Amino acid sequence: GNSVTQMEGPVTLSEEAFLTINCTYTATGYPSLFWYVQYPGEGLQLLLKATKADDKGSNKGFEATYRKETTSFHLEKGSVQVSDSAVYFCALSERYSSASKIIFGSGTRLSIRP
Amino acid sequence: DVKVTQSSRYLVKRTGEKVFLECVQDMDHENMFWYRQDPGLGLRLIYFSYDVKMKEKGDIPEGYSVSREKKERFSLILESASTNQTSMYLCASSLTGRLNEKLFFGSGTQLSVL
């Protein structure tokens, strides 16, 4: 079945460092791809998404490009801030019965040092 | 913005108790979901519903049931709680279930079964 694999954490960086969190997927068909973020004490929220090959999703300085040839959707940010400390989940959507469901990766905890 | 409200932030129950987790959304969304979140495992889908009184099993439905009598409310029921059901439970909703649609999450209920 479909699945998402993302790099294990925790990841600890200094403020203003470059961030990459790797995500690869296995899927049949043409899923949409997502990054969700969970800030401490809060529910998950959508960070960005891409719906077809070569699309780039972006939000809050984060970017990810839907790479069908490498089945990847890596999250990047050029200069991280302390406020980016959170858990990041890569996810894909698949058709399931009369709706669609989203399959999540295991999450990557990111900590940014001032 | 869409609000997904889970009735309790923390719950402590005893083994064998019947447990109800309630979730309400205020934006007339058709689809509602229950996930559990465990460290290193990410989010796993327990059940979802795409319409009133309709339900579908997710990836880990054993030991759980659900109820959706009204469109805005989706309840997760643990018929006889066990210690391996100690987890963070997340409710989510989406408008129509299209593949590119995002989920809106509640803040979660941390359930401890003693």
GROMACS .gro file of C-alpha atoms in nm:
model
  228
    1GLY     CA    1   0.000   0.000   0.000
    2ASN     CA    2   0.086   0.365  -0.002
    3SER     CA    3   0.334   0.490   0.254
    4VAL     CA    4   0.544   0.787   0.359
    5THR     CA    5   0.896   0.772   0.499
    6GLN     CA    6   1.059   1.074   0.655
    7MET     CA    7   1.392   1.128   0.825
    8GLU     CA    8   1.401   1.047   1.191
    9GLY     CA    9   1.458   1.318   1.443
   10PRO     CA   10   1.517   1.493   1.652
   11VAL     CA   11   1.689   1.753   1.441
   12THR     CA   12   1.863   2.033   1.628
   13LEU     CA   13   1.990   2.341   1.446
   14SER     CA   14   2.113   2.686   1.532
   15GLU     CA   15   1.906   2.988   1.439
   16GLU     CA   16   1.958   3.101   1.075
   17ALA     CA   17   2.081   2.756   0.968
   18PHE     CA   18   1.957   2.587   0.651
   19LEU     CA   19   1.698   2.315   0.704
   20THR     CA   20   1.620   2.005   0.504
   21ILE     CA   21   1.382   1.735   0.622
   22ASN     CA   22   1.373   1.443   0.382
   23CYS     CA   23   1.050   1.275   0.279
   24THR     CA   24   0.995   0.996   0.027
   25TYR     CA   25   0.674   0.822  -0.062
   26THR     CA   26   0.534   0.510  -0.222
   27ALA     CA   27   0.207   0.551  -0.405
   28THR     CA   28  -0.002   0.429  -0.692
   29GLY     CA   29  -0.178   0.690  -0.896
   30TYR     CA   30  -0.125   1.061  -0.844
   31PRO     CA   31  -0.156   1.159  -0.479
   32SER     CA   32  -0.136   1.509  -0.342
   33LEU     CA   33   0.153   1.567  -0.102
   34PHE     CA   34   0.149   1.771   0.216
   35TRP     CA   35   0.361   1.898   0.501
   36TYR     CA   36   0.181   1.948   0.830
   37VAL     CA   37   0.331   2.114   1.137
   38GLN     CA   38   0.248   2.066   1.504
   39TYR     CA   39   0.364   2.344   1.734
   40PRO     CA   40   0.397   2.261   2.106
   41GLY     CA   41   0.058   2.216   2.268
   42GLU     CA   42  -0.134   2.267   1.944
   43GLY     CA   43  -0.309   2.055   1.684
   44LEU     CA   44  -0.163   1.984   1.343
   45GLN     CA   45  -0.200   2.246   1.075
   46LEU     CA   46  -0.123   2.245   0.707
   47LEU     CA   47   0.211   2.407   0.625
   48LEU     CA   48   0.214   2.357   0.248
   49LYS     CA   49   0.098   2.121  -0.024
   50ALA     CA   50   0.160   2.023  -0.387
   51THR     CA   51  -0.093   1.850  -0.604
   52LYS     CA   52   0.102   1.735  -0.911
   53ALA     CA   53   0.452   1.656  -1.031
   54ASP     CA   54   0.697   1.950  -1.032
   55ASP     CA   55   0.461   2.166  -0.826
   56LYS     CA   56   0.630   2.364  -0.551
   57GLY     CA   57   0.444   2.434  -0.230
   58SER     CA   58   0.560   2.724  -0.014
   59ASN     CA   59   0.456   2.898   0.305
   60LYS     CA   60   0.630   3.089   0.588
   61GLY     CA   61   0.967   3.057   0.411
   62PHE     CA   62   0.936   2.679   0.379
   63GLU     CA   63   0.936   2.510   0.039
   64ALA     CA   64   0.891   2.158  -0.098
   65THR     CA   65   0.885   2.034  -0.457
   66TYR     CA   66   0.685   1.731  -0.575
   67ARG     CA   67   0.944   1.511  -0.745
   68LYS     CA   68   0.780   1.218  -0.916
   69GLU     CA   69   1.104   1.080  -1.060
   70THR     CA   70   1.257   1.042  -0.714
   71THR     CA   71   0.922   1.003  -0.528
   72SER     CA   72   1.030   1.273  -0.287
   73PHE     CA   73   0.889   1.585  -0.123
   74HIS     CA   74   1.172   1.726   0.088
   75LEU     CA   75   1.102   2.025   0.312
   76GLU     CA   76   1.352   2.312   0.304
   77LYS     CA   77   1.397   2.650   0.465
   78GLY     CA   78   1.689   2.882   0.407
   79SER     CA   79   1.712   3.037   0.754
   80VAL     CA   80   1.529   2.882   1.047
   81GLN     CA   81   1.404   3.068   1.353
   82VAL     CA   82   1.343   2.960   1.710
   83SER     CA   83   0.970   2.985   1.637
   84ASP     CA   84   1.007   2.704   1.380
   85SER     CA   85   1.064   2.453   1.660
   86ALA     CA   86   0.787   2.197   1.611
   87VAL     CA   87   0.711   1.849   1.482
   88TYR     CA   88   0.682   1.823   1.103
   89PHE     CA   89   0.481   1.553   0.927
   90CYS     CA   90   0.502   1.460   0.562
   91ALA     CA   91   0.180   1.316   0.423
   92LEU     CA   92   0.004   1.201   0.106
   93SER     CA   93  -0.357   1.159   0.013
   94GLU     CA   94  -0.512   0.850  -0.139
   95ARG     CA   95  -0.859   0.758  -0.252
   96TYR     CA   96  -1.036   0.543   0.005
   97SER     CA   97  -1.394   0.431  -0.039
   98SER     CA   98  -1.614   0.739  -0.088
   99ALA     CA   99  -1.360   0.990   0.037
  100SER     CA  100  -0.988   1.039   0.054
  101LYS     CA  101  -0.766   0.974   0.347
  102ILE     CA  102  -0.430   1.114   0.436
  103ILE     CA  103  -0.136   0.889   0.526
  104PHE     CA  104   0.123   1.044   0.753
  105GLY     CA  105   0.490   0.984   0.807
  106SER     CA  106   0.626   0.929   1.155
  107GLY     CA  107   0.710   1.295   1.213
  108THR     CA  108   1.037   1.481   1.262
  109ARG     CA  109   1.091   1.690   1.573
  110LEU     CA  110   1.286   2.009   1.501
  111SER     CA  111   1.451   2.217   1.772
  112ILE     CA  112   1.616   2.549   1.696
  113ARG     CA  113   1.877   2.693   1.933
  114PRO     CA  114   1.895   3.072   1.970
  115ASP     CA  115  -1.161   2.982   1.020
  116VAL     CA  116  -1.276   2.625   1.077
  117LYS     CA  117  -1.286   2.518   1.436
  118VAL     CA  118  -1.254   2.155   1.540
  119THR     CA  119  -1.317   2.113   1.910
  120GLN     CA  120  -1.234   1.808   2.115
  121SER     CA  121  -1.418   1.787   2.442
  122SER     CA  122  -1.125   1.705   2.670
  123ARG     CA  123  -0.757   1.789   2.661
  124TYR     CA  124  -0.659   1.524   2.915
  125LEU     CA  125  -0.842   1.212   3.030
  126VAL     CA  126  -0.744   0.943   3.279
  127LYS     CA  127  -0.943   0.620   3.275
  128ARG     CA  128  -0.917   0.276   3.423
  129THR     CA  129  -0.873  -0.051   3.235
  130GLY     CA  130  -1.210  -0.189   3.129
  131GLU     CA  131  -1.395   0.142   3.137
  132LYS     CA  132  -1.603   0.258   2.842
  133VAL     CA  133  -1.458   0.583   2.711
  134PHE     CA  134  -1.617   0.845   2.488
  135LEU     CA  135  -1.412   1.103   2.301
  136GLU     CA  136  -1.616   1.379   2.142
  137CYS     CA  137  -1.534   1.599   1.846
  138VAL     CA  138  -1.735   1.886   1.698
  139GLN     CA  139  -1.666   2.093   1.386
  140ASP     CA  140  -1.845   2.415   1.301
  141MET     CA  141  -1.806   2.446   0.923
  142ASP     CA  142  -2.043   2.189   0.779
  143HIS     CA  143  -1.763   1.957   0.671
  144GLU     CA  144  -1.869   1.625   0.522
  145ASN     CA  145  -1.571   1.419   0.634
  146MET     CA  146  -1.445   1.358   0.985
  147PHE     CA  147  -1.155   1.147   1.104
  148TRP     CA  148  -1.008   0.999   1.420
  149TYR     CA  149  -0.633   0.942   1.441
  150ARG     CA  150  -0.409   0.834   1.720
  151GLN     CA  151  -0.061   0.979   1.752
  152ASP     CA  152   0.220   0.781   1.910
  153PRO     CA  153   0.591   0.870   1.924
  154GLY     CA  154   0.783   0.722   1.633
  155LEU     CA  155   0.464   0.601   1.463
  156GLY     CA  156   0.319   0.927   1.343
  157LEU     CA  157  -0.057   0.946   1.297
  158ARG     CA  158  -0.257   0.633   1.231
  159LEU     CA  159  -0.615   0.642   1.111
  160ILE     CA  160  -0.867   0.467   1.333
  161TYR     CA  161  -1.201   0.545   1.167
  162PHE     CA  162  -1.348   0.807   0.942
  163SER     CA  163  -1.693   0.915   0.831
  164TYR     CA  164  -1.794   1.074   0.501
  165ASP     CA  165  -2.157   1.139   0.590
  166VAL     CA  166  -2.402   1.122   0.876
  167LYS     CA  167  -2.441   0.765   1.002
  168MET     CA  168  -2.170   0.647   0.759
  169LYS     CA  169  -1.839   0.515   0.885
  170GLU     CA  170  -1.534   0.342   0.743
  171LYS     CA  171  -1.257   0.154   0.918
  172GLY     CA  172  -0.913   0.300   0.899
  173ASP     CA  173  -0.585   0.121   0.953
  174ILE     CA  174  -0.623   0.035   1.324
  175PRO     CA  175  -0.996   0.004   1.411
  176GLU     CA  176  -0.965  -0.285   1.657
  177GLY     CA  177  -1.092  -0.196   2.002
  178TYR     CA  178  -1.269   0.119   1.880
  179SER     CA  179  -1.607   0.216   1.744
  180VAL     CA  180  -1.751   0.547   1.625
  181SER     CA  181  -2.078   0.729   1.603
  182ARG     CA  182  -2.192   1.009   1.376
  183GLU     CA  183  -2.555   1.095   1.440
  184LYS     CA  184  -2.519   1.461   1.340
  185LYS     CA  185  -2.301   1.611   1.072
  186GLU     CA  186  -2.102   1.829   1.309
  187ARG     CA  187  -2.025   1.564   1.572
  188PHE     CA  188  -1.806   1.253   1.552
  189SER     CA  189  -1.753   1.038   1.859
  190LEU     CA  190  -1.485   0.779   1.922
  191ILE     CA  191  -1.575   0.502   2.164
  192LEU     CA  192  -1.339   0.269   2.344
  193GLU     CA  193  -1.569  -0.015   2.445
  194SER     CA  194  -1.335  -0.152   2.712
  195ALA     CA  195  -1.025   0.061   2.755
  196SER     CA  196  -0.688  -0.111   2.772
  197THR     CA  197  -0.344   0.021   2.860
  198ASN     CA  198  -0.226  -0.007   2.500
  199GLN     CA  199  -0.486   0.254   2.408
  200THR     CA  200  -0.299   0.518   2.606
  201SER     CA  201  -0.226   0.772   2.336
  202MET     CA  202  -0.292   1.117   2.193
  203TYR     CA  203  -0.617   1.113   1.995
  204LEU     CA  204  -0.666   1.366   1.719
  205CYS     CA  205  -0.990   1.451   1.546
  206ALA     CA  206  -0.988   1.611   1.201
  207SER     CA  207  -1.235   1.721   0.937
  208SER     CA  208  -1.234   1.809   0.568
  209LEU     CA  209  -1.492   1.975   0.348
  210THR     CA  210  -1.559   1.725   0.070
  211GLY     CA  211  -1.280   1.465   0.063
  212ARG     CA  212  -1.109   1.564  -0.261
  213LEU     CA  213  -0.752   1.437  -0.289
  214ASN     CA  214  -0.596   1.784  -0.267
  215GLU     CA  215  -0.799   1.897   0.029
  216LYS     CA  216  -0.641   1.973   0.365
  217LEU     CA  217  -0.748   1.845   0.703
  218PHE     CA  218  -0.841   2.071   0.995
  219PHE     CA  219  -0.735   1.927   1.329
  220GLY     CA  220  -0.849   1.964   1.686
  221SER     CA  221  -0.597   2.017   1.965
  222GLY     CA  222  -0.604   1.654   2.069
  223THR     CA  223  -0.704   1.449   2.373
  224GLN     CA  224  -0.426   1.284   2.571
  225LEU     CA  225  -0.580   0.965   2.709
  226SER     CA  226  -0.410   0.767   2.982
  227VAL     CA  227  -0.549   0.423   3.066
  228LEU     CA  228  -0.430   0.292   3.402
   0.00000   0.00000   0.00000
